[in-house]
CSV table of C-alpha atoms in Angstrom, one decimal:
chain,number,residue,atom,x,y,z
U,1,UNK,CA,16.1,0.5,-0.3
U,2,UNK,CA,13.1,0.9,-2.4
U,3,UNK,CA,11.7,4.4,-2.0
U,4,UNK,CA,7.6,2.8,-2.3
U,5,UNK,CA,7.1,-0.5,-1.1
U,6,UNK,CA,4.1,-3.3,-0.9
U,7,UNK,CA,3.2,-5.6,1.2
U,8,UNK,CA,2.7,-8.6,0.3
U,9,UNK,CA,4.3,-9.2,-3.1
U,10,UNK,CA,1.9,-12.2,-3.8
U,11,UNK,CA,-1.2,-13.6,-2.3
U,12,UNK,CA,-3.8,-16.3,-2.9
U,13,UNK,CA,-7.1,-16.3,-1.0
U,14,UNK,CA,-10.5,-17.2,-0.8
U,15,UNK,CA,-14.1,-15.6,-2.2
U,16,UNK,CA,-15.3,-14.1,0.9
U,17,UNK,CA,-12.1,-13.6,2.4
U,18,UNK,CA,-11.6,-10.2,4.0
U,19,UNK,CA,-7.6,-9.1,2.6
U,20,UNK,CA,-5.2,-6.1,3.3
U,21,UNK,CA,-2.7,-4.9,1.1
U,22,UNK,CA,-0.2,-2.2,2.8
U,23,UNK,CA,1.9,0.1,0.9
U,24,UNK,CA,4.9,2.3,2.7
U,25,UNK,CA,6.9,5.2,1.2
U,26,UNK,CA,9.7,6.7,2.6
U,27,UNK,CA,9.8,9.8,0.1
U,28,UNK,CA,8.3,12.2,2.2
U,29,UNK,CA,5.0,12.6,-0.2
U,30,UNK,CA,1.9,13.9,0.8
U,31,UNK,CA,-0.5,11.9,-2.3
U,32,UNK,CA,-0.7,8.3,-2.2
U,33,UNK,CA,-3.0,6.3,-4.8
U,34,UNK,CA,-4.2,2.5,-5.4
U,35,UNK,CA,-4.7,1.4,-9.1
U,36,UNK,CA,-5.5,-2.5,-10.5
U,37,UNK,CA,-3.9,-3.8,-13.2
U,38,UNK,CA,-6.2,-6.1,-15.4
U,39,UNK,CA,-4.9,-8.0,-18.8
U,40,UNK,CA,-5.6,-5.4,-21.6
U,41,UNK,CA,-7.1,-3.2,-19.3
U,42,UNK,CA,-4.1,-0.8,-18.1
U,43,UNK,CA,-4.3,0.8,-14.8
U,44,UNK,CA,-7.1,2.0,-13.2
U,45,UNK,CA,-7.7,3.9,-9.9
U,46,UNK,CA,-9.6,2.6,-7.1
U,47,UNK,CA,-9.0,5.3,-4.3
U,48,UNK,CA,-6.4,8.0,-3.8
U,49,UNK,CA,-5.2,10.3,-1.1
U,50,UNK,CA,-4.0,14.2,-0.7
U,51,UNK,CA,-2.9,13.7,2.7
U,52,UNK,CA,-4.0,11.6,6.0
U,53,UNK,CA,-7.6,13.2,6.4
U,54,UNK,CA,-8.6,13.4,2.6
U,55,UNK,CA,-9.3,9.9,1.0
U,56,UNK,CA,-11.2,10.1,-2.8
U,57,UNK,CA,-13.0,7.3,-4.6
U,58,UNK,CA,-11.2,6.6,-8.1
U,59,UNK,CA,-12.8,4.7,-10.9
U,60,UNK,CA,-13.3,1.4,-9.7
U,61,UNK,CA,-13.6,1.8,-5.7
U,62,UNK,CA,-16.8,-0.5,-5.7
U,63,UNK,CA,-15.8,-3.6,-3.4
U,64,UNK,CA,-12.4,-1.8,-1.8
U,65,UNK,CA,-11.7,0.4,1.2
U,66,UNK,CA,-8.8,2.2,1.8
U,67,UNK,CA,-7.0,3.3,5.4
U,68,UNK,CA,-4.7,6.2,5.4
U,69,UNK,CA,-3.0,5.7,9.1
U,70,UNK,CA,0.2,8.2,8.5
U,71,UNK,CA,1.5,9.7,5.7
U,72,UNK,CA,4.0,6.9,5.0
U,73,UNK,CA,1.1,4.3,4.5
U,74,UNK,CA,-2.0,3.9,2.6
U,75,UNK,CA,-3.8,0.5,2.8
U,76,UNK,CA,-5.8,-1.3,0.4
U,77,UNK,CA,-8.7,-3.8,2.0
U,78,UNK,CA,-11.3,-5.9,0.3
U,79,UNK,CA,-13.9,-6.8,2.6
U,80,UNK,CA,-14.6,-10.1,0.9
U,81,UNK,CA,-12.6,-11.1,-1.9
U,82,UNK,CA,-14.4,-12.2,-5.1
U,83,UNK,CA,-12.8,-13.9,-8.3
U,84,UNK,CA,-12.8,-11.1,-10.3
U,85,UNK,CA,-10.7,-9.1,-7.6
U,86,UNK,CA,-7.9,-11.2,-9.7
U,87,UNK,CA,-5.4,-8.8,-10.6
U,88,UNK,CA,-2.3,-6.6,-10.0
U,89,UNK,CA,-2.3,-4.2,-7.4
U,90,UNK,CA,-0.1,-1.1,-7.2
U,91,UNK,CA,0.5,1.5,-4.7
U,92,UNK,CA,1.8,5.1,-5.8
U,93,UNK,CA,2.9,7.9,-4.4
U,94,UNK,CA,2.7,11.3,-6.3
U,95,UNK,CA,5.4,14.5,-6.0
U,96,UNK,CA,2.8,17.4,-6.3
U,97,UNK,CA,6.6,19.6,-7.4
U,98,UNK,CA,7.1,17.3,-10.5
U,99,UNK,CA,3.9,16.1,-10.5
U,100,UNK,CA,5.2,12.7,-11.5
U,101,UNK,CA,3.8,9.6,-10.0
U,102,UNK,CA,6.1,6.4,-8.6
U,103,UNK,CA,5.0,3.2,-8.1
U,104,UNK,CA,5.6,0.8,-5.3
U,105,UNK,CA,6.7,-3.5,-7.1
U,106,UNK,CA,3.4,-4.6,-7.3
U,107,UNK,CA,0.9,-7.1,-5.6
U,108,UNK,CA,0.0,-10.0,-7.1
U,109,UNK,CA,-3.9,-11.1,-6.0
U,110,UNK,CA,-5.5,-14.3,-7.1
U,111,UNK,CA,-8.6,-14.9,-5.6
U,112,UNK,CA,-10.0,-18.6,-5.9
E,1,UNK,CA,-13.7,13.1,-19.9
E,2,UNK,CA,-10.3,12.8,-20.7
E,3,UNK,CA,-9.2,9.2,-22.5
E,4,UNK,CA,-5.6,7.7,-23.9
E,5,UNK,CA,-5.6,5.4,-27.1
E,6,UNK,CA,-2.3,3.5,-27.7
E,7,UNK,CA,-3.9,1.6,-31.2
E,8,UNK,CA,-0.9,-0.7,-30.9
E,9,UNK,CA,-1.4,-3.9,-28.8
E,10,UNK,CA,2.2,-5.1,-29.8
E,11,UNK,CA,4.9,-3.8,-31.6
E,12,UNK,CA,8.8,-6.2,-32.9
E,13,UNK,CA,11.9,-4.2,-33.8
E,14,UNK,CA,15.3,-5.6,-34.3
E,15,UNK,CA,18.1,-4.7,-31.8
E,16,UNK,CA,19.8,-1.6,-32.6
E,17,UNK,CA,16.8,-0.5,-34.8
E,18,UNK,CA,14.5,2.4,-33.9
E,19,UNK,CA,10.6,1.9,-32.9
E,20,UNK,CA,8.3,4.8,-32.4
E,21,UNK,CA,5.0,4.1,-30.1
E,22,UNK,CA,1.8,6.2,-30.7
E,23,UNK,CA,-0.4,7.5,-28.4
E,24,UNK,CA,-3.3,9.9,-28.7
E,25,UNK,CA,-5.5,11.3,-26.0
E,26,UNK,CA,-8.3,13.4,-25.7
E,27,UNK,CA,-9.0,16.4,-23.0
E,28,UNK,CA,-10.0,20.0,-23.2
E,29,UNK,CA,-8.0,21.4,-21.3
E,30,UNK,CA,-4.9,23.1,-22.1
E,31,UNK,CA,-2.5,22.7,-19.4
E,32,UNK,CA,-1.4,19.1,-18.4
E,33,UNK,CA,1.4,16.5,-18.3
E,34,UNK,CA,1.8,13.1,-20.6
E,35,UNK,CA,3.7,10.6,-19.6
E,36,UNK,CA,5.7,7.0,-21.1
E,37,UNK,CA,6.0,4.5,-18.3
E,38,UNK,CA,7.6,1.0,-18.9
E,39,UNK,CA,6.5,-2.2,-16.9
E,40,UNK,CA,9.5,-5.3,-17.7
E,41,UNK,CA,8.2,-8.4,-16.8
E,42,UNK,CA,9.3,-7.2,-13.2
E,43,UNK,CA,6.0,-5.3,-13.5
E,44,UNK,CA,7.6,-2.2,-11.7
E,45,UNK,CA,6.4,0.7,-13.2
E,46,UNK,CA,9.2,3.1,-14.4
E,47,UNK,CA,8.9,6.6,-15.3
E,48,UNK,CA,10.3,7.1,-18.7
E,49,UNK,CA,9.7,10.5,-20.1
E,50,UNK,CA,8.0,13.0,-18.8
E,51,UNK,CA,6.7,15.7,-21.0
E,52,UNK,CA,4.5,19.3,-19.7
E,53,UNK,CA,2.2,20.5,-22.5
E,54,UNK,CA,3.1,24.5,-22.2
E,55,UNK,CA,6.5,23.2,-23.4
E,56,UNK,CA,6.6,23.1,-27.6
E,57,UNK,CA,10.2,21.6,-27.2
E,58,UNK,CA,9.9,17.4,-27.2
E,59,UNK,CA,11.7,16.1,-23.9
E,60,UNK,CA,14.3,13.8,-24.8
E,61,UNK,CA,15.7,11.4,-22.1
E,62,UNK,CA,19.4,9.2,-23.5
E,63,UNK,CA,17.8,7.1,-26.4
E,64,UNK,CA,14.1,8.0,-25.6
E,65,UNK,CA,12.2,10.8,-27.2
E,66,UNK,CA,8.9,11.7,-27.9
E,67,UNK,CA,7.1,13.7,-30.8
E,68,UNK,CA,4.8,15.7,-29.0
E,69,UNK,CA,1.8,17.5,-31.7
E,70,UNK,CA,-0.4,19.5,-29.3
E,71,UNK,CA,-2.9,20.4,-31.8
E,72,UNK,CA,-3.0,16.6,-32.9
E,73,UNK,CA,-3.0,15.6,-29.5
E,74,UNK,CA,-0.4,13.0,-30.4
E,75,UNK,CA,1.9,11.6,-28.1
E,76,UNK,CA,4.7,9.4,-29.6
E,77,UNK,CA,7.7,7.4,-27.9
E,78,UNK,CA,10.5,6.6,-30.1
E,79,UNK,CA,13.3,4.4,-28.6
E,80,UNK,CA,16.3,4.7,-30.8
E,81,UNK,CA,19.2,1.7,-31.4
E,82,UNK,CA,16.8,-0.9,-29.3
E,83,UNK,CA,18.0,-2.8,-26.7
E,84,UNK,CA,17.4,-6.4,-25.4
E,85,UNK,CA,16.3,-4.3,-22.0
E,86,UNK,CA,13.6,-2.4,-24.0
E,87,UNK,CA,11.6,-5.2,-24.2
E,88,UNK,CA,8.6,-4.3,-22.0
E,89,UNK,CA,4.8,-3.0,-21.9
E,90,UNK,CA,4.8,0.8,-22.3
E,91,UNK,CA,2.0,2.8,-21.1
E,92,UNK,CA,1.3,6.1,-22.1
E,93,UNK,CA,-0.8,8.7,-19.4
E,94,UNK,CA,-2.2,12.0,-19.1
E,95,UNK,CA,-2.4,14.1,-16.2
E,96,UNK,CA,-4.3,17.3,-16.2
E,97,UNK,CA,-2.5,20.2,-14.5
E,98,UNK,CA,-3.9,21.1,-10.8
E,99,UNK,CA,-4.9,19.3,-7.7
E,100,UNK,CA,-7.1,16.9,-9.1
E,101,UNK,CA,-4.0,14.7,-10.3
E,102,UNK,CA,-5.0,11.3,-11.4
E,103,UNK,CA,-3.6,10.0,-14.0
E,104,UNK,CA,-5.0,7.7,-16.4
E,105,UNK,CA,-3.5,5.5,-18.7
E,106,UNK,CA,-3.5,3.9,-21.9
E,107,UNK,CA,-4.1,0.3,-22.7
E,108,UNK,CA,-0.1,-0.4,-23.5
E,109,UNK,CA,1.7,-1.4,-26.1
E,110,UNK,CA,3.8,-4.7,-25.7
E,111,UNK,CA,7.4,-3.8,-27.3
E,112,UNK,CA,9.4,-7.3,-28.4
E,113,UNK,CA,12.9,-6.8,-28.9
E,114,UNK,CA,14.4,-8.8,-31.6
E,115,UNK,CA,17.9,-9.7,-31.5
């Protein structure tokens, strides 16, 4: 079974649409991140958290709120989804011992 | 701030050849972590080398290796005898040492495999 997972692996919605993305870990970590993936762009961070009670805005947190409701899952919202919310979404969870990141398959978002 | 510059947007090698990736970054700091991560058109994200910058030896993992040049602040992958399953985007990242842990990345570079 896959150690970081993502919920839902692909979605198509609407501009104005309010969306969740959910990402589980069963590794036991305490940090949890959300990053976009853009075309030419790399990743970049939108929120990440240390544990369930400390939640930081990343680079690009403008339009997205996150939910920390255990320390298994971290949840990505967009309150209304625009076009150029387009993009690949990934969930990560960090071990603070290696300090090596892992990330969860990936969500594919198209918004029309 | 800290930035990663991978100045190749695509790279071709023949199977069984070797390919070396760059990567530069800038930081200040002296204490941090770089990273290769490859994305298959699975788009996971897989770890592939992991290298911590108080270390002067180069981390080798099987056919991956990196040249690691501190003072240059150079950060290349090479992949020796290249296979078909190589072909991938690889990201290179930095991560400064300590509790503020983000990681940011470099642009990628798209590797083709040739057979």
């Amino acid at each position: 079974d896959a150690d970081v997972t993502q919920t839902p692996r692909n979605r198509i919605t609407k501009t104005g649409k309010r969306i969740m993305l959910e990402c589980s870990q069963t590794k036991g970590h305490d940090r949890m991140y959300w990053y976009r993936q853009d075309p030419g762009l790399g990743l970049q961070l939108i929120y990440y958290s240390f544990d369930v009670k400390d939640i930081n805005k990343g680079e690009i947190s403008d339009g997205y709120s996150v939910s920390r409701q255990a320390q298994a899952k971290f949840s990505l919202s967009l309150e209304s989804a625009i076009p150029n919310q387009t993009a690949l979404y990934f969930c990560a969870t960090s071990d603070p011992g290696r300090d090596t990141q892992y990330f969860g398959p990936g969500t594919r978002l198209t918004v029309l | 701030a800290q930035t990663v510059t991978q100045s190749q947007p695509e790279m071709s090698v023949q199977e069984a050849e070797t390919v070396t990736l760059s990567c530069t970054y800038d930081t200040s700091e002296s204490d941090y972590y770089l990273f290769w991560y490859k994305q298959p058109p699975s788009r996971q994200m897989i770890l592939v080398i992991r290298q911590e910058a108080y270390k002067q030896q180069n981390a080798t993992e099987n056919r991956f290796s990196v040249n690691f040049q501190k003072a240059a602040k150079s950060f290349s992958l090479k992949i020796s005898d290249s296979q078909l399953g190589d072909a991938a985007m690889y990201f290179c990242a930095y991560r400064r040492r300590g509790r503020d842990d983000k990681i940011i990345f470099g642009k990628g570079t798209r590797l083709h495999i040739l057979p």
